[in-house]
Coordinates of C-alpha atoms in Angstrom, one line a residue:
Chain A
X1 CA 0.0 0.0 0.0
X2 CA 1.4 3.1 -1.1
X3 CA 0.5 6.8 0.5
X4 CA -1.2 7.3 -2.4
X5 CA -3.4 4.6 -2.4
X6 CA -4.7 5.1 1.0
X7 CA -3.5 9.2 2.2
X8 CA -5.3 9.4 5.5
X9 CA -3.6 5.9 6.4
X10 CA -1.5 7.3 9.6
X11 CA 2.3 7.8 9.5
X12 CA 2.5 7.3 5.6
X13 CA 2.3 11.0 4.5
X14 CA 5.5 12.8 4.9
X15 CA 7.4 11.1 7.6
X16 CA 8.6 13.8 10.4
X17 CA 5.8 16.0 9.3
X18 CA 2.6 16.5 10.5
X19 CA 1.4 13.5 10.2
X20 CA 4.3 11.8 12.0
X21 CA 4.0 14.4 14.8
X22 CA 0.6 13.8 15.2
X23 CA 0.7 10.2 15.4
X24 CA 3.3 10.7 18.2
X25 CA 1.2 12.9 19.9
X26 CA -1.4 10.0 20.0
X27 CA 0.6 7.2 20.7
X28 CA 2.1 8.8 23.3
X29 CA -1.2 9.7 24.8
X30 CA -2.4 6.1 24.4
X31 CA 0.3 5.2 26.6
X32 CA -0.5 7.5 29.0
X33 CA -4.2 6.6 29.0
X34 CA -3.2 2.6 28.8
X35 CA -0.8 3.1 31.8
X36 CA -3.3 5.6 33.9
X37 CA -6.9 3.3 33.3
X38 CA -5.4 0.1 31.4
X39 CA -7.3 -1.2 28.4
X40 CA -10.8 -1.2 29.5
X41 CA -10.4 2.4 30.7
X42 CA -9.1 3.8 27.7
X43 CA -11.9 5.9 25.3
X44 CA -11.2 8.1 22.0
X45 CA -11.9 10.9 24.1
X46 CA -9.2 10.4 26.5
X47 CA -6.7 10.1 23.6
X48 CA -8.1 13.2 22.1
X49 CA -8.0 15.3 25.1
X50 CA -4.7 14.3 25.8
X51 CA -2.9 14.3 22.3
X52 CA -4.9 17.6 21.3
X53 CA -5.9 16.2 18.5
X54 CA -10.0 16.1 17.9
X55 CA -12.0 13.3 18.2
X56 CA -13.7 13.0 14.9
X57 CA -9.8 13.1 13.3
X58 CA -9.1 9.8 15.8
X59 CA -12.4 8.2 14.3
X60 CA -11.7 8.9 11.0
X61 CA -8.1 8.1 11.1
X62 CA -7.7 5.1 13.2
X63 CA -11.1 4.2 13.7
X64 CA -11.0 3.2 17.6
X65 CA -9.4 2.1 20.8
X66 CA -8.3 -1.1 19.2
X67 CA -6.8 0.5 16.5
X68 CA -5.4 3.3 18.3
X69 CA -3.6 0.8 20.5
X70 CA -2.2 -1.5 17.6
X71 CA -0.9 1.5 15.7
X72 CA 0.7 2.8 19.1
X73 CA 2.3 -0.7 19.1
X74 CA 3.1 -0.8 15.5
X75 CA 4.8 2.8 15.8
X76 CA 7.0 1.4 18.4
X77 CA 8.4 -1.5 16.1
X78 CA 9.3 1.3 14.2
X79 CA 12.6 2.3 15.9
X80 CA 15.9 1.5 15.1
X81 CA 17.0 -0.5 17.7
X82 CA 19.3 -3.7 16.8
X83 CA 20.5 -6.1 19.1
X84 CA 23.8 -6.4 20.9
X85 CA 26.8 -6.7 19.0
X86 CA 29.6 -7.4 21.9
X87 CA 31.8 -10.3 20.1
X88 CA 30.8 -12.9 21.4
X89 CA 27.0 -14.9 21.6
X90 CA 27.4 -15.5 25.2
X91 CA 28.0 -11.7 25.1
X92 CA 25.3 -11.2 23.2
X93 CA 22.9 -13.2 24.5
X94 CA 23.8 -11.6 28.1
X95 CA 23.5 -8.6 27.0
X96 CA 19.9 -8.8 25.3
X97 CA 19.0 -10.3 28.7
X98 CA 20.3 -7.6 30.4
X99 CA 18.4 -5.0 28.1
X100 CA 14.6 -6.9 29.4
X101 CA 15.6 -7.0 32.6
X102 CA 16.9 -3.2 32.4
X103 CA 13.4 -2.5 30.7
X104 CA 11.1 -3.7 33.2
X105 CA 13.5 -2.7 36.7
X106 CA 12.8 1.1 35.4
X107 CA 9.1 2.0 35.3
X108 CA 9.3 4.6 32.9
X109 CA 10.7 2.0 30.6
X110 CA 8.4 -0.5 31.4
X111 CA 4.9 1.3 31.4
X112 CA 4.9 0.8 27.2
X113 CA 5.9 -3.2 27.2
X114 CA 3.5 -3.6 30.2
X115 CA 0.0 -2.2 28.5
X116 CA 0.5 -3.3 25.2
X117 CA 1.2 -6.7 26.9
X118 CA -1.7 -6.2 29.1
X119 CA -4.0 -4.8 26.2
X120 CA -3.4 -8.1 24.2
X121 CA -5.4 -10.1 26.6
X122 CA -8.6 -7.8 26.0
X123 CA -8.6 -7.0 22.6
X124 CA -7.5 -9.1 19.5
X125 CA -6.1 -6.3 17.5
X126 CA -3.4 -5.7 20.5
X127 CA -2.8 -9.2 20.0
X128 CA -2.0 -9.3 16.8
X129 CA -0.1 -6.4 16.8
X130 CA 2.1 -8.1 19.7
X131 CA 2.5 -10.7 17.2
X132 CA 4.3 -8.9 14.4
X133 CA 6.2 -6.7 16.8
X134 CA 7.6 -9.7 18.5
X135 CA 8.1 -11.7 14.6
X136 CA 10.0 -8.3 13.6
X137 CA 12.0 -8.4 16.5
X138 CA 13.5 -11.7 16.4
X139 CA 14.4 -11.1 12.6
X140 CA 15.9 -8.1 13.7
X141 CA 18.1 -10.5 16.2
X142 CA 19.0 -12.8 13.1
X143 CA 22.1 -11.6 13.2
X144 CA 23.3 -12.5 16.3
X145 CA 22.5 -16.2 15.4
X146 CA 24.2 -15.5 12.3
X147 CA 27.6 -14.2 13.4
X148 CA 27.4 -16.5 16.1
X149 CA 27.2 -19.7 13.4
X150 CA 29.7 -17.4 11.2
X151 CA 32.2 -17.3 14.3
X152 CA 31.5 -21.2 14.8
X153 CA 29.8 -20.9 17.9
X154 CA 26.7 -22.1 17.0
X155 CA 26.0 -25.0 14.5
X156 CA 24.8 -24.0 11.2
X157 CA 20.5 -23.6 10.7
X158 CA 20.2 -22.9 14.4
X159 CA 16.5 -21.4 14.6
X160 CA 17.2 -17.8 15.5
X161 CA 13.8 -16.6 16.5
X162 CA 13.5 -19.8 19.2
X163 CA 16.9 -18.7 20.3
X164 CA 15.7 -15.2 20.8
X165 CA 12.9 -16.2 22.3
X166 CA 14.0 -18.6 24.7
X167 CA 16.8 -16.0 25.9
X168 CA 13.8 -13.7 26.9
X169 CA 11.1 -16.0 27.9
X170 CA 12.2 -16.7 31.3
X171 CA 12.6 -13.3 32.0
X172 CA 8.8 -12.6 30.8
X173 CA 7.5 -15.6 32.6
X174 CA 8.9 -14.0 36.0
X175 CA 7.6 -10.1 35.3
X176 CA 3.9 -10.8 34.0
X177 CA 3.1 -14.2 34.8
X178 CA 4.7 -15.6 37.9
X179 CA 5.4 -12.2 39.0
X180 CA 9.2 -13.3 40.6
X181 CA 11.8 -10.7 40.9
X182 CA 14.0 -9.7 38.0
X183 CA 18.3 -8.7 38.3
X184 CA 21.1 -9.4 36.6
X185 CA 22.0 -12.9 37.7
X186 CA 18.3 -13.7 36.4
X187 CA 19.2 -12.3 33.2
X188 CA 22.8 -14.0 33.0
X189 CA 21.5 -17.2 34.2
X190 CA 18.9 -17.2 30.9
X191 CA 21.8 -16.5 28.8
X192 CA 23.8 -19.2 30.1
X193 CA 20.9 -21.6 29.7
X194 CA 20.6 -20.0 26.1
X195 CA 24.5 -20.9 25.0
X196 CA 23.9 -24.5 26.4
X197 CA 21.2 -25.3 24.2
X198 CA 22.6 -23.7 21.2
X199 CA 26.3 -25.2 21.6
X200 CA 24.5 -28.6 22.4
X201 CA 22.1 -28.6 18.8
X202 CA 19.3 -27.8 20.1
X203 CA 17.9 -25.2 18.0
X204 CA 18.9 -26.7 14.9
X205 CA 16.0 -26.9 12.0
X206 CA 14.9 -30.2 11.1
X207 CA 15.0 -28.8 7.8
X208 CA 18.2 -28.5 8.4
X209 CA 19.6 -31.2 10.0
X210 CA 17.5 -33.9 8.0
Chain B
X1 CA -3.8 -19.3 61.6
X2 CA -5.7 -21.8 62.8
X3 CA -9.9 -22.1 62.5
X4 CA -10.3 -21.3 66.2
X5 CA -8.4 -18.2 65.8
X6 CA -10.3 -16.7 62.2
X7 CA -13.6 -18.9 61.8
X8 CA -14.6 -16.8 58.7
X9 CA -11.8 -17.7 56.8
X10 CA -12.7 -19.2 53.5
X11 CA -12.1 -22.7 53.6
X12 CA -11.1 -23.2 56.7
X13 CA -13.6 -25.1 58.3
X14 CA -14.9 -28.4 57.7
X15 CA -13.3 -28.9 54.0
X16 CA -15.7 -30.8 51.9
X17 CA -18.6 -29.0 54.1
X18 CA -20.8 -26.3 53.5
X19 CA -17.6 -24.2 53.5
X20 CA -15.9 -25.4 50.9
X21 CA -18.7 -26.4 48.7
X22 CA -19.2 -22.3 49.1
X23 CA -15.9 -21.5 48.4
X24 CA -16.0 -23.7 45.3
X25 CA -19.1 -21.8 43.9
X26 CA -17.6 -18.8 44.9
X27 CA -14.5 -19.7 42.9
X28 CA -16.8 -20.3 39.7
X29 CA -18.4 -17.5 39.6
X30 CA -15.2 -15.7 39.8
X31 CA -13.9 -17.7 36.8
X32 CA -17.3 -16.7 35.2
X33 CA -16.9 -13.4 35.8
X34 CA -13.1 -13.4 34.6
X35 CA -13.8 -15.1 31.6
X36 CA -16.7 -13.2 30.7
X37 CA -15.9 -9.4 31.6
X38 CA -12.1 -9.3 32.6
X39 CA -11.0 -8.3 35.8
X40 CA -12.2 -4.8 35.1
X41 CA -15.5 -5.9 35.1
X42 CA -15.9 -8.7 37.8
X43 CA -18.0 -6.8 40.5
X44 CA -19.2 -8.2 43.9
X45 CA -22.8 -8.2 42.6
X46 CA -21.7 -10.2 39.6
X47 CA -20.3 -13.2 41.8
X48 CA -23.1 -13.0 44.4
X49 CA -25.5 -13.6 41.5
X50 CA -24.1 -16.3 39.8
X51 CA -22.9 -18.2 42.9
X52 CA -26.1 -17.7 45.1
X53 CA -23.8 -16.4 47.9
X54 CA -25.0 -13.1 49.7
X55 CA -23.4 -10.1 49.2
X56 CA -23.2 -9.2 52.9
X57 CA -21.7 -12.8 52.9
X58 CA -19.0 -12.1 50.0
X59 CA -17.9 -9.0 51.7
X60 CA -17.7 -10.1 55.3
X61 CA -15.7 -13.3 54.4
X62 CA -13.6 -12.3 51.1
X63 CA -13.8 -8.8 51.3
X64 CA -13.7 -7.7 48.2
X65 CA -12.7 -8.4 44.3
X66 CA -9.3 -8.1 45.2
X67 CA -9.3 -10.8 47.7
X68 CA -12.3 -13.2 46.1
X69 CA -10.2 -13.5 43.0
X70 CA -6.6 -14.3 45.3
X71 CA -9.0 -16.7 46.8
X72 CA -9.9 -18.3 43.7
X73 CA -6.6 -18.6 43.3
X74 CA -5.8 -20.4 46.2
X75 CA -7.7 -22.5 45.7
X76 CA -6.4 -23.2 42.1
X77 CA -3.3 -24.1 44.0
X78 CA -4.9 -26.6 46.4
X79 CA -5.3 -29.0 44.0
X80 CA -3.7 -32.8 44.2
X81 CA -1.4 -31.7 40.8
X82 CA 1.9 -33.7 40.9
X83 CA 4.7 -33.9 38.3
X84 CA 4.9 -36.3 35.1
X85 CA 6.9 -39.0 36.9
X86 CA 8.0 -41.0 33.1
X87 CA 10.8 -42.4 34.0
X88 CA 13.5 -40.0 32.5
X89 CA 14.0 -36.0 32.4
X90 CA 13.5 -36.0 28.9
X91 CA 10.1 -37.4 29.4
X92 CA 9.5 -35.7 32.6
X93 CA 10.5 -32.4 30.6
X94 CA 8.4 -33.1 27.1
X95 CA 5.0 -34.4 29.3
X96 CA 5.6 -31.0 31.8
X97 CA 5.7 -28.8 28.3
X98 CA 2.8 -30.7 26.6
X99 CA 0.4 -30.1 29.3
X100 CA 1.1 -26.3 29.6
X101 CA 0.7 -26.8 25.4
X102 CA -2.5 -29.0 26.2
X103 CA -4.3 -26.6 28.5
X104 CA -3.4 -23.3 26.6
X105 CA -4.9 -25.0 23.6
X106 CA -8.5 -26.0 25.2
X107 CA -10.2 -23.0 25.6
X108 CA -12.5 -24.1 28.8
X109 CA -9.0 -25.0 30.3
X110 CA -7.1 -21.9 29.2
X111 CA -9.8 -19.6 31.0
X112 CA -9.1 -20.0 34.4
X113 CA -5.4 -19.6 33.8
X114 CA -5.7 -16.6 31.0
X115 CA -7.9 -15.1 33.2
X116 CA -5.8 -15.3 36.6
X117 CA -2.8 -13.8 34.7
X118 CA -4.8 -11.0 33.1
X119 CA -6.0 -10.1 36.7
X120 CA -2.1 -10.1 37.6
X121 CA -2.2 -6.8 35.4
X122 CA -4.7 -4.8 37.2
X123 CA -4.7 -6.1 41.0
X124 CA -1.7 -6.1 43.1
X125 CA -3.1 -9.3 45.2
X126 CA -3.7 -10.8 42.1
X127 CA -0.2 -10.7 41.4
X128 CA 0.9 -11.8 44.9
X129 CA -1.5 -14.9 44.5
X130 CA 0.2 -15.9 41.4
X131 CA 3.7 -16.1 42.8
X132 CA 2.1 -17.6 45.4
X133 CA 1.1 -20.2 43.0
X134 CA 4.0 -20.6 41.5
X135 CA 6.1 -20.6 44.0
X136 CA 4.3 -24.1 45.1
X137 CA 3.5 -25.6 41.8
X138 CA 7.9 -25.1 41.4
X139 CA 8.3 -27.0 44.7
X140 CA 6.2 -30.2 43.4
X141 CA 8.4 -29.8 40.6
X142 CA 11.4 -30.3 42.4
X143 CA 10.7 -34.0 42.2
X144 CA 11.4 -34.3 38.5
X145 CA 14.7 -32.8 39.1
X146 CA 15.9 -34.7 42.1
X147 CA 15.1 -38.0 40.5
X148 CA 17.0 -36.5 37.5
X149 CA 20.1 -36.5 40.1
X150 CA 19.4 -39.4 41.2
X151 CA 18.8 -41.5 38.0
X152 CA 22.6 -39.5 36.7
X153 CA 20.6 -37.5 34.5
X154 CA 21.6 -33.8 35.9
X155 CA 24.1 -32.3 37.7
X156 CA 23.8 -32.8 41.7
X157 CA 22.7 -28.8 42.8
X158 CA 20.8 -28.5 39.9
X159 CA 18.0 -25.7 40.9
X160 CA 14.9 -26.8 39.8
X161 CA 12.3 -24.4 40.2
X162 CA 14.7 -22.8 37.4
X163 CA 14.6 -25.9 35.1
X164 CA 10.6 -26.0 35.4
X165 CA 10.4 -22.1 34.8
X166 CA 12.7 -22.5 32.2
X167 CA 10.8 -25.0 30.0
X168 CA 7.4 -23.4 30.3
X169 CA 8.7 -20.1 29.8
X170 CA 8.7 -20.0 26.6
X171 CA 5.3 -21.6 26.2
X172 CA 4.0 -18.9 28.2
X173 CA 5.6 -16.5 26.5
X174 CA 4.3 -16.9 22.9
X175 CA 0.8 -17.7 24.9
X176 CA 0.5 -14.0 26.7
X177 CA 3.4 -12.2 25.1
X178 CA 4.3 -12.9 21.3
X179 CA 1.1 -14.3 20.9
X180 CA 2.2 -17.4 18.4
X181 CA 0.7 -20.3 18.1
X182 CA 1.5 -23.7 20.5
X183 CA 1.8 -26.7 19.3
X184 CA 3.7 -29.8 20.5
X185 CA 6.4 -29.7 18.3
X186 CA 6.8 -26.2 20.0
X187 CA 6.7 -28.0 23.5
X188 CA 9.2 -30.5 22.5
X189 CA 11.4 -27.8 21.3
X190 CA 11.5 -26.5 24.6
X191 CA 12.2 -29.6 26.3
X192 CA 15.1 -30.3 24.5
X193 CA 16.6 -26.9 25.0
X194 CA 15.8 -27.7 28.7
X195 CA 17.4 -31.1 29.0
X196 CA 20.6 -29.3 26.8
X197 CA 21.0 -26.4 29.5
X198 CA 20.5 -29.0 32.3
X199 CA 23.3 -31.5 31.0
X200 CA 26.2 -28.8 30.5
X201 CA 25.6 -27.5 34.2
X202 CA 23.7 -24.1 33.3
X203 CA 21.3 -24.6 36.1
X204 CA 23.9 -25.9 38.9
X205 CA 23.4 -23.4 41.7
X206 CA 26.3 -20.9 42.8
X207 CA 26.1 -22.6 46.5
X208 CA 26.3 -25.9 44.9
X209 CA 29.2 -25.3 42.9
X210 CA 31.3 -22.8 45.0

């Protein structure tokens, strides 16, 4: 879809502009709203007295509280972050720990992650926009698998995503499901888990291996 | 706490009597509630209703929505649940993974659970009930992991409420977080990463090996 084909689609029209100010404006008032109320509490006309922009423009725009919560989240998979790049997988690996458990020890950090997570289990857009976040992310760590295999610390076709995933997961599982503290020996002992099962195979692709 | 000392706690007296047969239909009507609304939308009046409890009743001996979900809770964790006993860690691991993968992919199964970390989001005792939960579910785990030691299958030290949190970490995490699909190829996958990190050492406690 081109900006052409759909112009009042939001973020496509001049990037930095307006338009990308104004979708900031929202999203950041989403946020606000998602971390003040949660999901349930969050209306159009919070968003619009707190972004300044009018109500009928969110309507028109976005549509509604779903959609103004999966364009908040699709906005943030729009940064440039890239994962670690220290040398080493177990460095790596440590250090994208590190970075969740840094996330969620500071609250400020950790308001965004926290409602969007929160907002998947009430509305379906939320959790499909968690869903391509999350698939963007892990491609976006492909490249620590890959100079890890490249380096000859991992075997060859080792699944990156479910390395990725598994690195974090552990780390998730304590903040918003069995609620358990979070610190760095957490996070190292995940990584060291991590390297384990990659050095041992375990993440190779049947494609791969058979 | 003993009876004598707090006769209106829930559950306390004469188990399989009037009390607990009340604090069972309490408990559904929570999940009810949950399921239907959220945790946003359970109300006092909603359980009363659909559990044939009294209000008055629901107040004086819960307290509130807070405490009548932690409760529910509870009494989730009161159950006679005990550990896949196979015959090796491998199976002990895979069986431990599928049923996380089996009850996330029934739907009148997932509620109670889905619902119970939802409310995690939103009430602070919800939270503390859940590692509560935990917490004890870990500690029946610690079976699979001793026999493990003793069978020669892991490393003596090994610290197995990490090993447990470890393989259903990830399961959890694509359930509530990434929001992909489970499977039980998925499942496997974990296990063997599991059984990997457990064989090179990654989960032999500082104490243990210092």
């Amino acid at each position: 879809m081109t900006a052409e084909s759909r112009p009042q689609a939001p973020g496509t029209v001049r990037p930095g502009g307006r338009t990308a100010r104004t979708r900031a404006a929202v999203r950041d008032a989403v946020l606000t709203g998602l971390a003040e109320h949660g999901y349930p509490g969050l209306t159009v006309e919070y968003v619009a007295e707190h972004s300044g922009v009018h109500k009928t423009t969110l309507y028109r725009r976005w549509g509604g509280v779903e959609d103004l919560v999966a364009d908040a989240l699709d906005l943030a998979g729009e940064d440039s972050w890239t994962p670690p790049d220290t040398g080493s997988l177990e460095g790596d690996l440590r250090a994208l720990a590190r970075e969740v458990v840094d996330t969620f020890g500071d609250p400020s950090a950790a308001a965004a992650p926290l409602a969007f997570v929160a907002a998947g289990f009430q509305s379906e857009r939320a959790a499909q926009a968690l869903r391509a976040f999350y698939t963007e992310r892990f491609a976006r760590c492909a490249a620590v698998v890959r100079r890890a295999v490249e380096r000859g610390e991992a075997p060859a076709d080792s699944d990156a995503a479910a390395v990725v995933r598994d690195v974090s997961a552990p780390l998730f599982f304590r903040a918003f499901v069995t609620r358990e503290p979070l610190d760095i020996a957490v996070a190292d002992q995940s990584a060291t888990a991590t390297l384990a099962a990659v050095r041992a195979g375990a993440y190779v692709t049947k494609e791969g291996s058979g």
